[in-house]
Short mmCIF file of C-alpha atoms in Angstrom, two decimals:
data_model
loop_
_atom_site.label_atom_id
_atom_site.label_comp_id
_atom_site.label_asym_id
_atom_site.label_seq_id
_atom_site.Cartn_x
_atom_site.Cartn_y
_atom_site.Cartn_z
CA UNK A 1 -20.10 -40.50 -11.34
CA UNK A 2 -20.26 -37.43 -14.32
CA UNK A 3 -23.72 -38.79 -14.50
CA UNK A 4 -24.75 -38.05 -10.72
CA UNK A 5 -23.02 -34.64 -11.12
CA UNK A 6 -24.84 -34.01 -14.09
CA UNK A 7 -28.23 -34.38 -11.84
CA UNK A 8 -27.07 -31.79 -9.46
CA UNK A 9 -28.20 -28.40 -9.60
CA UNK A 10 -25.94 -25.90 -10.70
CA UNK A 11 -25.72 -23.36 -7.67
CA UNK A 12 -26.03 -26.18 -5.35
CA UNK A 13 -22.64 -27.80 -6.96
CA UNK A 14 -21.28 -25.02 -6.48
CA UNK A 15 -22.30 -24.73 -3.20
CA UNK A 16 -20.99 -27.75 -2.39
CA UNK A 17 -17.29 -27.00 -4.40
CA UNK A 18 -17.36 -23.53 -2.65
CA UNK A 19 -18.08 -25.49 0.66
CA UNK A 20 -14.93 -27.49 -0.20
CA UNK A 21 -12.69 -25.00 -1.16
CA UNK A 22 -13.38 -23.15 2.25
CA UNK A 23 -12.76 -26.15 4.14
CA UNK A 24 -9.58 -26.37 2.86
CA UNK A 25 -8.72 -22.92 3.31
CA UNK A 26 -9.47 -22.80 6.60
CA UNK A 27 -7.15 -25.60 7.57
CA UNK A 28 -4.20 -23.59 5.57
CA UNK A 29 -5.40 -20.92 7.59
CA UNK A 30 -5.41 -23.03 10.95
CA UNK A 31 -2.00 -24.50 10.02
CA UNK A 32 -0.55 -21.36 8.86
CA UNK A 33 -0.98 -19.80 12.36
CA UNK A 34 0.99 -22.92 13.82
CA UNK A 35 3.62 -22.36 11.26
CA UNK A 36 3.75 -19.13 11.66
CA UNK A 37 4.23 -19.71 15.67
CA UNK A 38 6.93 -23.01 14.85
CA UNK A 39 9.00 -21.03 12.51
CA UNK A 40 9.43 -17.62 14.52
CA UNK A 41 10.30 -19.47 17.75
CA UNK A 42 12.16 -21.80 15.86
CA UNK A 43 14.64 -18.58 14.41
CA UNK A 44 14.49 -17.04 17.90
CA UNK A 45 15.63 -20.30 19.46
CA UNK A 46 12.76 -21.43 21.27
CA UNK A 47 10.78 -24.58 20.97
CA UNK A 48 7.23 -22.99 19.76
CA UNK A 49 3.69 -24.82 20.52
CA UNK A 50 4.47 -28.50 21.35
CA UNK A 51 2.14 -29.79 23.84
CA UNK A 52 -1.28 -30.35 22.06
CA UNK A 53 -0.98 -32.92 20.48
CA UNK A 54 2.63 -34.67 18.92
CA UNK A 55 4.57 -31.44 18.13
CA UNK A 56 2.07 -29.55 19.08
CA UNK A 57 0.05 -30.22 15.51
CA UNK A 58 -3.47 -29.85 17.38
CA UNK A 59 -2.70 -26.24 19.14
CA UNK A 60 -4.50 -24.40 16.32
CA UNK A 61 -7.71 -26.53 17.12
CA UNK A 62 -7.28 -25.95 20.76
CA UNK A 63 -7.16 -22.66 20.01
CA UNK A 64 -10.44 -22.44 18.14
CA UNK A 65 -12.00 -24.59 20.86
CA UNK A 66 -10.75 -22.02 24.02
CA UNK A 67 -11.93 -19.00 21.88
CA UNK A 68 -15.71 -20.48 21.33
CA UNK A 69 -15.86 -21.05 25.25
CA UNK A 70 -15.26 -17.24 26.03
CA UNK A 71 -17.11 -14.95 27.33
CA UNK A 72 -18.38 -12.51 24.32
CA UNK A 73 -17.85 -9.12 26.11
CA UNK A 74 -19.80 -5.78 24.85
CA UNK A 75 -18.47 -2.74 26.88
CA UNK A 76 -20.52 0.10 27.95
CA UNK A 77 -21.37 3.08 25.46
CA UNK A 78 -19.80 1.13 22.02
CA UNK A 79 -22.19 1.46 18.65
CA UNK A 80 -23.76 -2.11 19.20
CA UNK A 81 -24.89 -2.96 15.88
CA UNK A 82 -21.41 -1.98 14.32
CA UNK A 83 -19.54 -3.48 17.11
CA UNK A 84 -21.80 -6.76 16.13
CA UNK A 85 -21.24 -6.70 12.65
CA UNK A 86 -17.20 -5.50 12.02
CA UNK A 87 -15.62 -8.79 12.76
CA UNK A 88 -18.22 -10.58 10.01
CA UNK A 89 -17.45 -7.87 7.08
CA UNK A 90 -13.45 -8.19 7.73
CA UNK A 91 -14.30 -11.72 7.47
CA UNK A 92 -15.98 -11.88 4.32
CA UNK A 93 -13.97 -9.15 2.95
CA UNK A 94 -10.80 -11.07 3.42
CA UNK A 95 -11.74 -14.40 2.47
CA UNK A 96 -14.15 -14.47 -0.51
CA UNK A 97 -11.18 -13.90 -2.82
CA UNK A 98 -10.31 -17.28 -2.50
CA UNK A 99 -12.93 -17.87 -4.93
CA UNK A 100 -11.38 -16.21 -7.58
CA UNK A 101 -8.25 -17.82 -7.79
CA UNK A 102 -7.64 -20.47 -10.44
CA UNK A 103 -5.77 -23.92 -8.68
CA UNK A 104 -5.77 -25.33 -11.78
CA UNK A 105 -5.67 -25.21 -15.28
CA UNK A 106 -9.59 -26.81 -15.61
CA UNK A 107 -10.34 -25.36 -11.83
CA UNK A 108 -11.23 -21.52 -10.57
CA UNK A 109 -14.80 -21.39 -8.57
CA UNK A 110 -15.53 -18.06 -10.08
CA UNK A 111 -14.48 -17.51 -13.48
CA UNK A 112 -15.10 -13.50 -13.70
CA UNK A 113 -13.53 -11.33 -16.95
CA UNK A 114 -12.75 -8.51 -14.11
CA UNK A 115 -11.29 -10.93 -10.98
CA UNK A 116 -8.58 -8.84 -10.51
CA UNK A 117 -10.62 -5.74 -10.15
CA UNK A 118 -13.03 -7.85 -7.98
CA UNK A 119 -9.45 -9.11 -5.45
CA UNK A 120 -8.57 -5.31 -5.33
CA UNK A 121 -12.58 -4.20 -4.47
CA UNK A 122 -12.16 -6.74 -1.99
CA UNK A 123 -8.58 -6.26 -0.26
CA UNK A 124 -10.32 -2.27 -0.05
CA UNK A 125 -13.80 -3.08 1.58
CA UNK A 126 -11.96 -5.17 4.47
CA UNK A 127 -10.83 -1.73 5.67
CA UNK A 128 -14.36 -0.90 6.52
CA UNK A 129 -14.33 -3.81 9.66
CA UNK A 130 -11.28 -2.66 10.52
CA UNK A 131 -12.37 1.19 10.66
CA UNK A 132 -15.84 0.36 11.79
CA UNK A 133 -14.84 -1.78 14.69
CA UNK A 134 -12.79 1.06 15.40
CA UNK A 135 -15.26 3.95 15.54
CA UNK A 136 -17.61 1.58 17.45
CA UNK A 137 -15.23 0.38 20.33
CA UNK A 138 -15.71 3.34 22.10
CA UNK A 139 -11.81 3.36 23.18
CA UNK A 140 -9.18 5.85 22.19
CA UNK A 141 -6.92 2.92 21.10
CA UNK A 142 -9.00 1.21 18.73
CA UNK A 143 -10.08 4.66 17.36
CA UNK A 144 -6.70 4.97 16.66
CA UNK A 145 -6.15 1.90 15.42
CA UNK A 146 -8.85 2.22 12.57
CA UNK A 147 -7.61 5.82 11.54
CA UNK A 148 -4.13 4.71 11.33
CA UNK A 149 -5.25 1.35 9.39
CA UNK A 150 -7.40 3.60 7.24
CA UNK A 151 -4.96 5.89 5.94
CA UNK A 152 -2.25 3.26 5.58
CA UNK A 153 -4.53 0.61 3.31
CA UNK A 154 -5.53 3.44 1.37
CA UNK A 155 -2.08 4.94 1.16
CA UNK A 156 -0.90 1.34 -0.38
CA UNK A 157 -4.07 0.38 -2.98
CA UNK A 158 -2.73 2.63 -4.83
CA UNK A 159 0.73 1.49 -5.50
CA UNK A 160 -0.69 -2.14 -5.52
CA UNK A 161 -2.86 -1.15 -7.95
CA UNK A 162 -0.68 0.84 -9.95
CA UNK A 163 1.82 -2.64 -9.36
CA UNK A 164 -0.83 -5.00 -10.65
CA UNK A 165 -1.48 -2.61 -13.73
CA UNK A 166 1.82 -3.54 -14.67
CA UNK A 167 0.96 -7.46 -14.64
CA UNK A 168 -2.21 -6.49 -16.96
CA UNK A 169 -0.75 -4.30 -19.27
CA UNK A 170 2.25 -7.43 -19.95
CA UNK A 171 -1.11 -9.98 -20.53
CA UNK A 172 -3.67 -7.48 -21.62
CA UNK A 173 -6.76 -9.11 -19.42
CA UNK A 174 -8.09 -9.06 -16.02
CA UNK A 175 -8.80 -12.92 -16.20
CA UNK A 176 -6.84 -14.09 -13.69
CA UNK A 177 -6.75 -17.53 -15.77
CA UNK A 178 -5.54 -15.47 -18.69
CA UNK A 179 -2.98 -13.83 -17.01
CA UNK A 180 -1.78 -16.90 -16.32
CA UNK A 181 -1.33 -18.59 -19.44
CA UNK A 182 -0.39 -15.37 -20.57
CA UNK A 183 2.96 -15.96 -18.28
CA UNK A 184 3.19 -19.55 -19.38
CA UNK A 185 3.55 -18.46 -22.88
CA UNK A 186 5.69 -15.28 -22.53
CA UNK A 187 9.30 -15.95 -22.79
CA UNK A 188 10.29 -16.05 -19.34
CA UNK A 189 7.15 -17.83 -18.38
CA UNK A 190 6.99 -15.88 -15.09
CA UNK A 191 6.54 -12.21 -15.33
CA UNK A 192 8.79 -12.10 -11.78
CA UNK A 193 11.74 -11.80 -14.07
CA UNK A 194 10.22 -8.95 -16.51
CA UNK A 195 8.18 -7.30 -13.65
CA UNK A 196 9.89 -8.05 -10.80
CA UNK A 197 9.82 -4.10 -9.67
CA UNK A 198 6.44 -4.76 -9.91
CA UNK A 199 6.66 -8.08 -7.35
CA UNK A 200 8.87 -6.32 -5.24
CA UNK A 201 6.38 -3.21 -4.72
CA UNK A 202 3.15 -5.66 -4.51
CA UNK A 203 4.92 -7.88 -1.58
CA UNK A 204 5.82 -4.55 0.74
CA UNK A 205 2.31 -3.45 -0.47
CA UNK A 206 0.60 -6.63 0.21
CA UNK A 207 2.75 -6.62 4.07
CA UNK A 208 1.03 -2.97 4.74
CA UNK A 209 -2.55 -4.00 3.39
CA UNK A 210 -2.94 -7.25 5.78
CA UNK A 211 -1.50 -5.07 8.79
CA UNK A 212 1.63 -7.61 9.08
CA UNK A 213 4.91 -6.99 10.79
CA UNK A 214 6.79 -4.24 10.03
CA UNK A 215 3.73 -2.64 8.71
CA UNK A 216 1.54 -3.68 12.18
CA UNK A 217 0.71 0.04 13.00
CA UNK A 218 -3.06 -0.48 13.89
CA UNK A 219 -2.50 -2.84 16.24
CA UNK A 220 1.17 -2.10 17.39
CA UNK A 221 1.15 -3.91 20.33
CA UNK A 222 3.68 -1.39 22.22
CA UNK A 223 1.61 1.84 21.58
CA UNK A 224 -2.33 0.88 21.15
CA UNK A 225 -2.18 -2.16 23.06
CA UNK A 226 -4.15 -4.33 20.31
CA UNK A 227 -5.56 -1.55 17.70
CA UNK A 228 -8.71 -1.95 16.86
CA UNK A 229 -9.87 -4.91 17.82
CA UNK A 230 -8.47 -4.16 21.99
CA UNK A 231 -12.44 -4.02 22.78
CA UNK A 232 -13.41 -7.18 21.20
CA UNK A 233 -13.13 -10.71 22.92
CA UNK A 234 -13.91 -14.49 22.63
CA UNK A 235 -15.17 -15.31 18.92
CA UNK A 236 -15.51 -12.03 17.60
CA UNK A 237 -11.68 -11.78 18.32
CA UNK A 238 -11.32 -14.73 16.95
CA UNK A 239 -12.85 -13.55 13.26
CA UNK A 240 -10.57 -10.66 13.13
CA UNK A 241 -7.95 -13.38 13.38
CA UNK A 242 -8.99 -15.24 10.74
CA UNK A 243 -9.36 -12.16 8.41
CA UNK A 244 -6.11 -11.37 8.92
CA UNK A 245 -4.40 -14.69 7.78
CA UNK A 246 -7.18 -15.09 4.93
CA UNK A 247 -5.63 -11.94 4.16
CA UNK A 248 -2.36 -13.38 3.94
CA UNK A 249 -3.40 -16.40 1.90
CA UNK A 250 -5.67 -14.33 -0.59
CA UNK A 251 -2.43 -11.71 -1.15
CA UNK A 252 0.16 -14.34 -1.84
CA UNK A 253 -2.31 -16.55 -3.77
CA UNK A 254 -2.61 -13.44 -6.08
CA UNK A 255 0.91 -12.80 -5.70
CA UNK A 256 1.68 -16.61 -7.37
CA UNK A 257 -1.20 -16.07 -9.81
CA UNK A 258 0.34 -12.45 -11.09
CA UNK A 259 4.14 -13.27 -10.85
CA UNK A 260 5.25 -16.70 -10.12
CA UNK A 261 2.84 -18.38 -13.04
CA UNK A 262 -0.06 -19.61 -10.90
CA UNK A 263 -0.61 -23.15 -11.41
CA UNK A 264 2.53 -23.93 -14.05
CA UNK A 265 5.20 -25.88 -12.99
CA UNK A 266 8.03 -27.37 -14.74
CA UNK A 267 6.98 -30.21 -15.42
CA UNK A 268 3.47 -31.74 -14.64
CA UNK A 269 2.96 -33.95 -11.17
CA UNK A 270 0.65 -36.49 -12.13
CA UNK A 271 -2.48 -37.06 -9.43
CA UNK A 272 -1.07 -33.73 -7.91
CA UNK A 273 -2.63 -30.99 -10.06
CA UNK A 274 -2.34 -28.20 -7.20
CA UNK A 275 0.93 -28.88 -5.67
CA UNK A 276 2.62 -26.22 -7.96
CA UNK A 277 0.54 -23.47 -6.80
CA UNK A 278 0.35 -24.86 -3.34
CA UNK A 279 4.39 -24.99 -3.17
CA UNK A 280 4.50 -21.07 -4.55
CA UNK A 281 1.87 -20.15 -1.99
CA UNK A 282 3.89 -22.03 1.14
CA UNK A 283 7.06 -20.12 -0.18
CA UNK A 284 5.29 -16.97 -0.06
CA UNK A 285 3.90 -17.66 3.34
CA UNK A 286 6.80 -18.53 4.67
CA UNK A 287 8.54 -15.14 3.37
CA UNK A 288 5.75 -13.11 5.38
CA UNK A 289 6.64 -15.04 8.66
CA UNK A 290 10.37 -14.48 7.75
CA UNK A 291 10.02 -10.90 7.60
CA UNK A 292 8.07 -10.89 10.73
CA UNK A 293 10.60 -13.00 12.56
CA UNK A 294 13.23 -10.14 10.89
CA UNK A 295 12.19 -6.53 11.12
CA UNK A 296 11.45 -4.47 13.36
CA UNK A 297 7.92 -2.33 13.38
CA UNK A 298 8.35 1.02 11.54
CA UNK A 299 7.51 4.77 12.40
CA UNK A 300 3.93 6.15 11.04
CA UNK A 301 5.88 9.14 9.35
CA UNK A 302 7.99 6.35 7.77
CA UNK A 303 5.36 3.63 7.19
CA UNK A 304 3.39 6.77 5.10
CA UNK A 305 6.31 7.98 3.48
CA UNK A 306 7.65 4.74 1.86
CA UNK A 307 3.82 4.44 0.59
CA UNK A 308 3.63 7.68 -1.18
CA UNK A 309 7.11 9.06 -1.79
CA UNK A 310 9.11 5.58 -2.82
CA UNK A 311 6.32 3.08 -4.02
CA UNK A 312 3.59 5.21 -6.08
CA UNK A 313 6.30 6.74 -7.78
CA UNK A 314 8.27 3.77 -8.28
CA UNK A 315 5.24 1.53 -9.37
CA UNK A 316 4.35 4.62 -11.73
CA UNK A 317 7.19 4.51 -13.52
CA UNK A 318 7.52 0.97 -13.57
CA UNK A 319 4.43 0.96 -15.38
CA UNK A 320 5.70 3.26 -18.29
CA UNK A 321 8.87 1.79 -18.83
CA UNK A 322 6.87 -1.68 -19.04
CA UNK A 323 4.41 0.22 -21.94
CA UNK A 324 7.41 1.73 -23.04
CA UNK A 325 9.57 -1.30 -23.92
CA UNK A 326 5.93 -3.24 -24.77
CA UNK A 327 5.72 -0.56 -27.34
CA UNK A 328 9.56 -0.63 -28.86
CA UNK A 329 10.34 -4.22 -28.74
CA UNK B 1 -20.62 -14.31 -10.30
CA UNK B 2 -23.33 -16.57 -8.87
CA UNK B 3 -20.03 -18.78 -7.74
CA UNK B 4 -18.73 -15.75 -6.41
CA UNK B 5 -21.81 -14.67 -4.59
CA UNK B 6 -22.22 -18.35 -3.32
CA UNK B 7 -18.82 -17.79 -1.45
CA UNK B 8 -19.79 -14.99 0.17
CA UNK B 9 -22.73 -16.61 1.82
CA UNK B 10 -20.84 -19.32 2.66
CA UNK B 11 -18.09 -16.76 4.24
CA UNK B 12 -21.10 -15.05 5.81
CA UNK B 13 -22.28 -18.78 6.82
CA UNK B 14 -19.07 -19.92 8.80
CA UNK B 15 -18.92 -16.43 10.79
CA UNK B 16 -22.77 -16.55 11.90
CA UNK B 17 -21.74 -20.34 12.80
CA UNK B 18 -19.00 -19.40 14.83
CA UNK B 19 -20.84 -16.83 16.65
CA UNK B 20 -23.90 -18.63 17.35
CA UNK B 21 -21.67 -21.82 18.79
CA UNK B 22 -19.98 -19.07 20.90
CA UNK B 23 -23.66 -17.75 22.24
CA UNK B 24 -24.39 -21.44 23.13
CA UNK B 25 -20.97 -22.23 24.20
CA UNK B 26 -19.55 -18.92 25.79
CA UNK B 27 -20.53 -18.19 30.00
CA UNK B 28 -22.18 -15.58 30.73
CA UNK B 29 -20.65 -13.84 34.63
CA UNK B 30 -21.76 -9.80 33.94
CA UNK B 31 -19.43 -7.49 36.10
CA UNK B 32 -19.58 -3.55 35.90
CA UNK B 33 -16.11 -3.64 35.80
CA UNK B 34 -15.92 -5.75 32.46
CA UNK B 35 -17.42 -3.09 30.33
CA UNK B 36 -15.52 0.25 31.37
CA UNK B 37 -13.20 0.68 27.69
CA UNK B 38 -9.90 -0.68 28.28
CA UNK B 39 -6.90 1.35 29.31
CA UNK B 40 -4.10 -0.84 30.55
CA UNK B 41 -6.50 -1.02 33.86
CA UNK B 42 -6.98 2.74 34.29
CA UNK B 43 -10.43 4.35 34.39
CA UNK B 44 -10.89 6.26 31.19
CA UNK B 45 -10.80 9.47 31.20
CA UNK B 46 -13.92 10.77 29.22
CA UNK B 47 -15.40 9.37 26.18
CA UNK B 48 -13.25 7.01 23.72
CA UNK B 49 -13.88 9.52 20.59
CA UNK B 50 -11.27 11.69 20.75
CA UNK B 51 -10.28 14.47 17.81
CA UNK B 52 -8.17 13.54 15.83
CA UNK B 53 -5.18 14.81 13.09
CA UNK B 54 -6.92 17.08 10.17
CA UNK B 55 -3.97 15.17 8.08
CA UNK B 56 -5.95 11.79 7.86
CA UNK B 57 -8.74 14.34 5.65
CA UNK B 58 -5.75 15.59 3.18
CA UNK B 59 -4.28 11.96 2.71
CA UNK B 60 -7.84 10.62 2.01
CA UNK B 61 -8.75 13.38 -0.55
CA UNK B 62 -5.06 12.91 -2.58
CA UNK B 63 -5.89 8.91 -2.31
CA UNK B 64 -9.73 9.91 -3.90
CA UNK B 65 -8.18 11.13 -6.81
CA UNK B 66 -4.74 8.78 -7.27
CA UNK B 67 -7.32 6.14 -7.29
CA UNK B 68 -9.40 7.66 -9.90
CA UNK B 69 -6.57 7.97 -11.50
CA UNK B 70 -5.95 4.45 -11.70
CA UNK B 71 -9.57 3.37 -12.55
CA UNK B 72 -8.67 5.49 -15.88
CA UNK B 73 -5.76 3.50 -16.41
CA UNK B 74 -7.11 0.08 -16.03
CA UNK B 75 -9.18 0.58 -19.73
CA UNK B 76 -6.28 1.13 -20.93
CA UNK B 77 -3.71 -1.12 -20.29
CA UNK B 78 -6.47 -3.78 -21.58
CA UNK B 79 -6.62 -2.71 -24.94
CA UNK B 80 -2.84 -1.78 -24.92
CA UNK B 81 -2.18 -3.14 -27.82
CA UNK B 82 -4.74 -1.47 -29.80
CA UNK B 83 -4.28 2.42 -28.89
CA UNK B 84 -0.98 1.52 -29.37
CA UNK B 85 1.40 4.85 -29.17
CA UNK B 86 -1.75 7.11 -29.53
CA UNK B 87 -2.97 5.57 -26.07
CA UNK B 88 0.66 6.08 -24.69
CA UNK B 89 1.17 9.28 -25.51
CA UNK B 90 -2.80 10.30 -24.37
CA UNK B 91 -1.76 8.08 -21.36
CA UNK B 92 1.23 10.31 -20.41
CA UNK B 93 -0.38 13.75 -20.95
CA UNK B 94 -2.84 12.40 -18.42
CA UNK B 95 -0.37 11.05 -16.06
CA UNK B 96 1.91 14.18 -16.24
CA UNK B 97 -1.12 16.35 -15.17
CA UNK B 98 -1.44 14.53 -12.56
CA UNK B 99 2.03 14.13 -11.52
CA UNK B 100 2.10 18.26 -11.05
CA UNK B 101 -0.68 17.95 -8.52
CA UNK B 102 1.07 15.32 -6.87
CA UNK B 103 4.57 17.28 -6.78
CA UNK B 104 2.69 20.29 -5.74
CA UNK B 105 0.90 18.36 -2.96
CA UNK B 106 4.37 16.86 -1.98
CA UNK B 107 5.81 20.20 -1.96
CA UNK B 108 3.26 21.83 0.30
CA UNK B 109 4.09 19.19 2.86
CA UNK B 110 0.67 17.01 2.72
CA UNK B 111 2.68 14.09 2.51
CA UNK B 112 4.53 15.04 5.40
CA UNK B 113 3.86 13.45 8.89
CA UNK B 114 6.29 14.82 11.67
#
């Protein structure tokens, strides 16, 4: 078997594991939007999706299958080419992070010294679909749907940033592998006990840069109908869909890697090398459909004051008691 | 970064997919009415690019240089342990600088949205 692997050339393996790796991402992605539709009617006492399929496990495909058979409509007057190409970049943006994670101990895709830098590039150019497809629409609510989005992702890479610094300075690399076995061998062997200031500001962060409930301002469905994506139907929709929950799977994979110790368990599963990290990540999930079952949507003037005047401060001086005590101890 | 790279194109890959089985797939019935902009079933009244708040400008120029800010700081919390309380003190003076634009930016309302 090595031997046949052996053979194989080297961008075409990983072709083949990146190939993989998005297949399986894309069915956490297709299952997390049934959870995510189970679990809220579920807490609001309804029954949910349940009639493709036994409990309604196939609605996710049906879904896929309706959106392919609609009708791709281009209104009058929008920027065509941008119009055409938003939904891809938001895409790519949002789900090429994936390769960076490590699952395991012996497996990340994409091995980079900077992959933390590279998550945080990322999580920033998605904003361009989202403002682009905004300019382009040609509609007064998707134009102010990308400004909104604009100025809120902006307004929270910085304390994410500033959050994640945090989780660096504490394992002194931007190897996301190191920073894991950095938290394995620190005393508490998570750093969501040391930094968890840090956790707490990267989660409401992490809410506000994938546009989730209560940070949904772009597309508050009450005010701007659907944001920026109200001109867009059938599978371009359907991408900004998917961007969105790759979001969500890309921020709370990073959130596991950075806090809850990645791949580590207490004690090893054997056969099952992933199920640690897979178990953090469906905990994480879970909290982001929790809080959208929970809260209500909040006020711009709120949404941008929390950003600036509570988190940047508060991951700022997070960060300087963490060098601080670093330094003393 | 070639496995990184490869991703991409394979992200890049599954979108074109999807959009090309939607060309094949997806009925085409053209109707004038399907391509006015969309609001809540009222004609639109003029063109969809409308002026908006000056205050989007001052939040992006205070995130251009929070950001930079950060960039500097990255460095630095790698090699922590080397600059030691040299880089911590250098670190603060920096910081502190910048807090004072930030407090005077705060203070002349820029973070304000009423």
């Amino acid at each position: 078997m090595s031997d046949i692997i052996a053979q194989i050339p080297y961008p075409l393996l990983v072709f083949i594991v990146a190939f993989i790796l998005l297949n399986l991402t894309l069915l956490h992605v297709a299952y997390l939007t049934y959870a995510e539709r189970k679990i809220i009617a579920r807490m609001q006492q309804r029954l949910g999706p349940n009639r493709v399929g036994p409990r309604g496990l196939l609605q996710p495909i049906a879904d896929v299958l309706k959106l392919l058979q609609k009708e791709d409509i281009i209104p009058n007057n929008v920027d065509k080419s941008v119009f055409k190409i938003a939904p891809l970049i938001s895409l790519v943006c949002a789900g090429t992070g994936v390769s960076l994670i490590p699952l395991w101990e012996k497996f990340v895709l994409s091995n980079l010294n900077v992959g933390l830098l590279f998550i945080l590039a990322l999580s920033s150019l998605s904003a361009y679909g989202v403002i682009l497809s905004g300019w382009a629409s040609n509609s007064r609510y998707a134009l102010l749907g990308g400004l909104r989005s604009s100025a809120q992702v902006i307004s929270y890479e910085i304390a994410m940033s500033l959050a994640l610094l945090s989780v660096v300075l504490m394992a002194g690399s931007f190897n996301l592998q190191d920073i894991v076995k950095a938290q394995v061998a620190s005393p508490f062997k998570v750093y969501l006990i040391p930094q968890v200031v840090a956790f707490f500001v990267f989660m409401v962060c992490a809410l506000a840069e994938t546009n989730r409930v209560p940070f949904d301002l772009p597309e508050a469905e009450t005010e701007l109908v659907a944001g920026y994506f109200v001109e867009y139907s059938g599978i371009r929709f359907a991408l900004f869909y998917l961007a969105e929950y790759f979001g969500m799977v890309v921020m709370s994979a990073l959130a596991v890697t950075c806090f809850l110790g990645g791949y580590a368990g207490p004690f090893e599963v054997p056969g099952l090398p992933f199920i640690w990290f897979l178990l953090k990540l469906y905990v994480l999930l879970f909290f982001y459909i929790w809080v959208r079952a929970t809260l209500p949507r909040y006020r711009y003037d709120q949404l941008m004051g929390l950003g600036w005047k509570v988190l940047i401060p508060l991951a700022l001086a997070n960060l300087f008691v963490t060098a601080f005590l670093k330094l003393y101890l | 970064m070639l496995p990184f790279l490869i991703t991409a194109l394979i992200f890049l890959i599954l979108g074109s997919v999807m959009l090309i089985a939607n060309r094949v797939l997806a009925p085409r019935r053209p109707d004038p009415r399907k391509y006015i902009p969309y609001e809540c079933g009222v004609d639109p009244s003029g063109p969809g690019w409308v002026p908006f708040h000056v205050r989007f400008y001052l939040i992006a120029l205070i995130f251009l240089v929070f950001d930079v800010e950060v960039v500097f700081l990255y460095p630095w919390a790698v090699i922590f342990e080397e600059l030691s309380w040299f880089g911590f003190v250098e670190v603060t003076i920096f910081v502190v600088m910048l807090l004072l634009a930030y407090v005077y930016a705060w203070s002349e309302g820029a973070l304000q949205w009423e």
